[in-house]
Amino acid sequence: MANKITNKYNLPETLVNLAKSRDYSRGKSDRSITQLIDSPRVSILRMANDNKIEEDVTDTFWANLGSALHHITEKGADDNHIVEERLFLDIDDWTISGAIDVQKIEDDNSITVMDYKFTSVWAVKNPKLDWERQLNCYAYLVHKCKNKEIKELQVIAFLRDWNRNNAKRDQSYPQQQIIVVPVKLWSYDEQRDYLEDRVERHREAIQDYAFEKGMSDCTPEERWQREDTYAVKKKKNVRALKVFDSLEDAENFAKDKGDEYEVEERIGMPVRCVDNYCKVNTWCEQYQQWKQDNE
């Protein structure tokens, strides 16, 4: 890992050494599955600026914990569970790879694909589409590389913010700290078409970057874009009485409340960029332009 690890809060050097020793590799492939489902712009900018990216040791905590979990679960492998296997597949002259946490061999010799995730209660109540994409890509790798049918896809979610008292009070709240989240299984045609489309999009981005044609922008979804909203509040107050997605609805509500109320437009933000989840926003013209336009 080429990222520069900082230690802004003077944590023990052992944690810094741990962060520096993270040994992720996509193997001899053009893209890993996790890279392939992500933005081509982000992928290219990471590669172009890898030795300039800084990451504080505090920001590596969950990644380190995830790595530790993977090492530990390797000890749980048996004749019916293949653990931590990386598979490779050529698609349109590109080699893609995916490291699959667990492949459970079912009684009928089909495979259930599982992926471990440290995540939040909110995330399992609102599953990410990227989980579905990632696991279906893994399923396609298993199917093509091993000629096996896929029975199920599952996320094994470790809930880092789980609260026992909330579980007691609310039956809709996860009742245990580790839960199995079923993931929608696509048809093989859908999986193939999605992978081929992603390979084409990433390849085109590389060509455009190489010939200085500029790169396609990240999509609103890739930027975790929040929509514009309209807050009704008392004049000179900060806190909103109610927030609307529609300007018309907000204006009608404010009018009914009286002259002391006003509508404030709140510009939707690309959360991934603004909150520094994206480590390459410093070199991203798309984000810098957004920042300039919204200062």
Coordinates of C-alpha atoms in Angstrom, one line a residue:
M1 CA 0.0 0.0 0.0
A2 CA 1.6 3.3 -1.1
N3 CA -0.7 5.7 0.8
K4 CA 1.1 7.8 3.3
I5 CA -0.1 7.1 6.8
T6 CA -0.2 10.0 9.2
N7 CA -0.6 9.9 13.0
K8 CA -2.3 13.2 13.9
Y9 CA -3.5 12.1 17.3
N10 CA -0.3 10.6 18.5
L11 CA -1.6 7.0 18.7
P12 CA 0.8 4.1 19.5
E13 CA 3.3 3.4 16.8
T14 CA 2.1 -0.2 16.7
L15 CA -1.2 1.0 15.1
V16 CA 0.7 3.0 12.6
N17 CA 2.8 0.0 11.7
L18 CA -0.4 -2.1 11.3
A19 CA -1.9 0.5 9.0
K20 CA 1.2 0.5 6.9
S21 CA 1.3 -3.2 6.7
R22 CA -2.1 -3.7 5.1
D23 CA -1.4 -6.1 2.2
Y24 CA -4.4 -5.8 -0.1
S25 CA -3.7 -6.8 -3.7
R26 CA -6.0 -7.4 -6.6
G27 CA -3.5 -9.9 -8.0
K28 CA -2.6 -9.9 -11.7
S29 CA -5.8 -8.3 -12.9
D30 CA -6.8 -5.1 -14.5
R31 CA -9.5 -4.4 -11.9
S32 CA -10.9 -6.0 -8.9
I33 CA -14.7 -6.4 -8.5
T34 CA -14.8 -3.7 -5.8
Q35 CA -12.9 -1.3 -8.2
L36 CA -15.1 -2.3 -11.1
I37 CA -18.4 -1.4 -9.5
D38 CA -16.9 1.9 -8.3
S39 CA -16.4 5.1 -10.3
P40 CA -13.8 4.9 -13.2
R41 CA -12.8 8.5 -12.3
V42 CA -12.0 7.5 -8.7
S43 CA -10.1 4.4 -9.8
I44 CA -7.9 6.3 -12.3
L45 CA -7.2 9.2 -9.9
R46 CA -6.2 6.8 -7.1
M47 CA -3.7 5.1 -9.4
A48 CA -2.4 8.4 -10.7
N49 CA -1.9 9.9 -7.3
D50 CA -1.3 6.8 -5.1
N51 CA 1.9 8.0 -3.6
K52 CA 0.4 11.4 -2.7
I53 CA -2.7 10.2 -0.9
E54 CA -2.6 10.7 2.9
E55 CA -4.7 8.6 5.3
D56 CA -4.6 9.0 9.1
V57 CA -4.2 6.0 11.2
T58 CA -7.6 6.7 12.8
D59 CA -9.3 6.3 9.4
T60 CA -7.9 2.8 9.0
F61 CA -9.5 1.3 12.0
W62 CA -12.4 -0.5 10.4
A63 CA -10.3 -1.6 7.4
N64 CA -7.8 -3.1 9.8
L65 CA -10.5 -4.8 11.8
G66 CA -11.9 -6.2 8.5
S67 CA -8.5 -7.6 7.6
A68 CA -8.2 -9.2 11.0
L69 CA -11.6 -10.8 10.7
H70 CA -10.6 -12.3 7.3
H71 CA -7.5 -13.8 8.8
I72 CA -9.4 -15.2 11.7
T73 CA -12.2 -16.7 9.6
E74 CA -9.7 -18.6 7.5
K75 CA -9.4 -20.9 10.5
G76 CA -13.1 -21.8 10.1
A77 CA -12.6 -23.3 6.7
D78 CA -13.7 -27.0 6.3
D79 CA -14.7 -29.4 3.6
N80 CA -17.9 -27.5 2.9
H81 CA -16.6 -23.9 3.2
I82 CA -14.0 -22.4 0.9
V83 CA -12.6 -19.3 2.6
E84 CA -10.8 -16.3 1.1
E85 CA -10.4 -17.5 -2.4
R86 CA -9.5 -15.0 -5.2
L87 CA -10.9 -15.9 -8.6
F88 CA -9.8 -14.5 -12.0
L89 CA -11.8 -14.2 -15.2
D90 CA -11.1 -12.6 -18.6
I91 CA -13.9 -10.3 -20.0
D92 CA -13.3 -8.6 -23.3
D93 CA -9.5 -8.9 -23.0
W94 CA -9.5 -7.6 -19.5
T95 CA -8.7 -9.7 -16.4
I96 CA -10.9 -9.1 -13.4
S97 CA -10.6 -10.6 -10.0
G98 CA -12.6 -11.0 -6.9
A99 CA -11.7 -12.2 -3.4
I100 CA -14.7 -14.1 -2.0
D101 CA -14.9 -14.4 1.7
V102 CA -16.9 -17.6 1.9
Q103 CA -18.2 -20.1 -0.6
K104 CA -20.5 -22.6 1.1
I105 CA -20.9 -25.9 -0.8
E106 CA -24.5 -27.0 -0.5
D107 CA -25.8 -30.6 -0.5
D108 CA -26.7 -30.4 -4.2
N109 CA -23.1 -29.1 -5.0
S110 CA -24.3 -25.6 -5.7
I111 CA -22.6 -22.6 -4.0
T112 CA -23.8 -20.0 -1.6
V113 CA -21.7 -16.9 -1.8
M114 CA -21.1 -15.0 1.4
D115 CA -19.4 -11.7 2.2
Y116 CA -18.4 -10.4 5.6
K117 CA -19.1 -6.7 6.3
F118 CA -18.6 -4.5 9.3
T119 CA -21.5 -2.1 9.0
S120 CA -24.2 -0.2 10.8
V121 CA -27.8 -1.1 11.8
W122 CA -29.0 1.6 9.4
A123 CA -27.2 -0.1 6.5
V124 CA -28.9 -3.4 7.0
K125 CA -32.3 -1.7 7.2
N126 CA -31.4 0.1 4.0
P127 CA -29.2 -2.4 2.1
K128 CA -26.8 -0.8 -0.4
L129 CA -27.2 -1.5 -4.1
D130 CA -23.4 -2.0 -4.2
W131 CA -23.8 -5.1 -2.0
E132 CA -26.1 -6.6 -4.6
R133 CA -23.7 -5.7 -7.4
Q134 CA -20.6 -7.0 -5.7
L135 CA -22.1 -10.3 -4.7
N136 CA -23.6 -10.9 -8.1
C137 CA -20.3 -10.3 -9.7
Y138 CA -18.7 -12.8 -7.3
A139 CA -21.5 -15.2 -8.2
Y140 CA -20.7 -14.9 -11.9
L141 CA -17.0 -15.5 -11.2
V142 CA -17.8 -18.7 -9.3
H143 CA -20.2 -19.8 -12.0
K144 CA -17.7 -19.2 -14.9
C145 CA -14.6 -20.4 -13.1
K146 CA -16.0 -23.5 -11.5
N147 CA -19.0 -24.3 -13.6
K148 CA -21.2 -24.3 -10.4
E149 CA -24.7 -23.2 -9.9
I150 CA -25.3 -20.4 -7.4
K151 CA -27.9 -21.1 -4.7
E152 CA -27.9 -17.9 -2.6
L153 CA -26.1 -14.7 -1.9
Q154 CA -25.6 -13.5 1.7
V155 CA -24.0 -10.6 3.5
I156 CA -22.9 -11.6 7.0
A157 CA -23.2 -8.3 8.7
F158 CA -21.3 -7.4 11.9
L159 CA -23.2 -4.5 13.4
R160 CA -20.7 -2.1 14.9
D161 CA -23.4 0.2 16.5
W162 CA -25.8 -2.5 17.7
N163 CA -27.5 -1.8 21.0
R164 CA -29.0 -4.5 23.2
N165 CA -31.5 -2.2 24.8
N166 CA -32.8 -1.1 21.4
A167 CA -33.3 -4.8 20.4
K168 CA -35.3 -5.4 23.6
R169 CA -37.6 -2.3 22.9
D170 CA -38.1 -2.8 19.2
Q171 CA -38.7 -6.1 17.5
S172 CA -38.0 -4.5 14.0
Y173 CA -34.5 -3.8 15.3
P174 CA -31.9 -6.5 14.6
Q175 CA -32.1 -8.9 17.5
Q176 CA -28.4 -10.0 17.4
Q177 CA -25.1 -8.3 16.6
I178 CA -24.3 -10.6 13.7
I179 CA -27.0 -11.2 11.2
V180 CA -27.4 -12.8 7.8
V181 CA -28.7 -10.4 5.1
P182 CA -30.1 -12.1 2.0
V183 CA -29.1 -10.5 -1.3
K184 CA -31.0 -10.6 -4.5
L185 CA -29.6 -13.1 -7.0
W186 CA -29.6 -11.9 -10.7
S187 CA -29.8 -14.2 -13.7
Y188 CA -26.4 -15.1 -15.3
D189 CA -27.3 -12.9 -18.3
E190 CA -27.8 -9.9 -16.0
Q191 CA -24.6 -10.6 -14.3
R192 CA -22.6 -10.9 -17.5
D193 CA -24.2 -7.8 -19.1
Y194 CA -23.4 -5.8 -16.0
L195 CA -19.8 -6.9 -15.8
E196 CA -19.3 -6.2 -19.6
D197 CA -20.7 -2.8 -19.2
R198 CA -18.5 -1.9 -16.3
V199 CA -15.4 -3.2 -18.1
E200 CA -16.3 -1.0 -21.1
R201 CA -16.8 2.0 -19.0
H202 CA -13.5 1.7 -17.1
R203 CA -11.6 1.0 -20.3
E204 CA -13.1 4.0 -22.0
A205 CA -12.1 6.2 -19.0
I206 CA -8.5 5.0 -19.2
Q207 CA -8.3 5.8 -22.9
D208 CA -9.8 9.2 -22.4
Y209 CA -7.4 9.9 -19.6
A210 CA -4.4 8.7 -21.6
F211 CA -5.3 10.9 -24.6
E212 CA -6.1 13.9 -22.4
K213 CA -9.7 13.9 -23.5
G214 CA -10.9 14.3 -19.9
M215 CA -12.8 11.7 -17.9
S216 CA -16.5 11.1 -17.6
D217 CA -17.9 12.6 -14.4
C218 CA -18.9 10.5 -11.4
T219 CA -22.6 9.9 -11.4
P220 CA -24.8 11.4 -8.6
E221 CA -25.0 7.8 -7.2
E222 CA -21.2 7.5 -7.2
R223 CA -20.9 10.8 -5.4
W224 CA -23.6 9.9 -2.8
Q225 CA -25.5 13.0 -4.0
R226 CA -28.2 14.4 -1.8
E227 CA -31.0 16.2 -3.5
D228 CA -31.9 19.8 -2.9
T229 CA -34.4 20.4 -0.2
Y230 CA -36.5 23.3 1.0
A231 CA -36.7 24.1 4.7
V232 CA -39.5 26.1 6.3
K233 CA -38.4 28.0 9.3
K234 CA -39.0 31.1 11.4
K235 CA -37.1 34.1 10.1
K236 CA -33.7 34.4 11.8
N237 CA -34.0 30.8 13.2
V238 CA -31.5 28.1 12.1
R239 CA -33.6 25.0 12.9
A240 CA -36.3 24.1 10.4
L241 CA -39.9 23.5 11.3
K242 CA -40.3 21.1 8.4
V243 CA -38.2 20.1 5.3
F244 CA -39.7 19.5 1.9
D245 CA -38.4 17.9 -1.4
S246 CA -40.7 20.3 -3.4
L247 CA -40.3 24.1 -3.4
E248 CA -44.0 24.4 -4.1
D249 CA -45.0 22.3 -1.1
A250 CA -42.6 24.3 1.1
E251 CA -43.9 27.7 -0.1
N252 CA -47.5 26.6 0.5
F253 CA -46.7 25.4 4.0
A254 CA -44.9 28.6 4.8
K255 CA -47.7 30.7 3.5
D256 CA -50.2 28.8 5.7
K257 CA -47.9 29.3 8.8
G258 CA -47.8 33.1 8.4
D259 CA -45.5 36.0 7.5
E260 CA -42.9 35.2 10.2
Y261 CA -42.0 32.0 8.3
E262 CA -39.7 31.7 5.2
V263 CA -38.4 29.0 2.8
E264 CA -34.7 28.3 2.8
E265 CA -33.2 26.3 -0.1
R266 CA -30.6 23.8 1.0
I267 CA -28.3 22.7 -1.7
G268 CA -27.8 18.9 -2.0
M269 CA -24.2 17.9 -1.4
P270 CA -22.1 15.1 -2.9
V271 CA -21.5 13.6 0.5
R272 CA -18.7 11.3 -0.6
C273 CA -16.7 14.2 -1.9
V274 CA -17.5 16.8 0.7
D275 CA -17.1 14.6 3.7
N276 CA -13.7 13.3 2.5
Y277 CA -14.8 9.7 2.0
C278 CA -13.2 10.1 -1.4
K279 CA -9.4 10.3 -1.0
V280 CA -8.8 11.8 -4.4
N281 CA -11.1 14.8 -4.3
T282 CA -8.0 17.1 -4.1
W283 CA -7.1 16.0 -7.7
C284 CA -10.7 15.8 -9.0
E285 CA -11.7 18.6 -11.4
Q286 CA -15.4 17.7 -11.0
Y287 CA -15.3 18.2 -7.3
Q288 CA -13.2 21.3 -7.4
Q289 CA -15.6 22.8 -9.8
W290 CA -18.6 22.0 -7.6
K291 CA -16.7 23.4 -4.6
Q292 CA -16.0 26.7 -6.5
D293 CA -19.6 26.9 -7.7
N294 CA -21.0 26.4 -4.2
E295 CA -18.6 28.4 -2.0

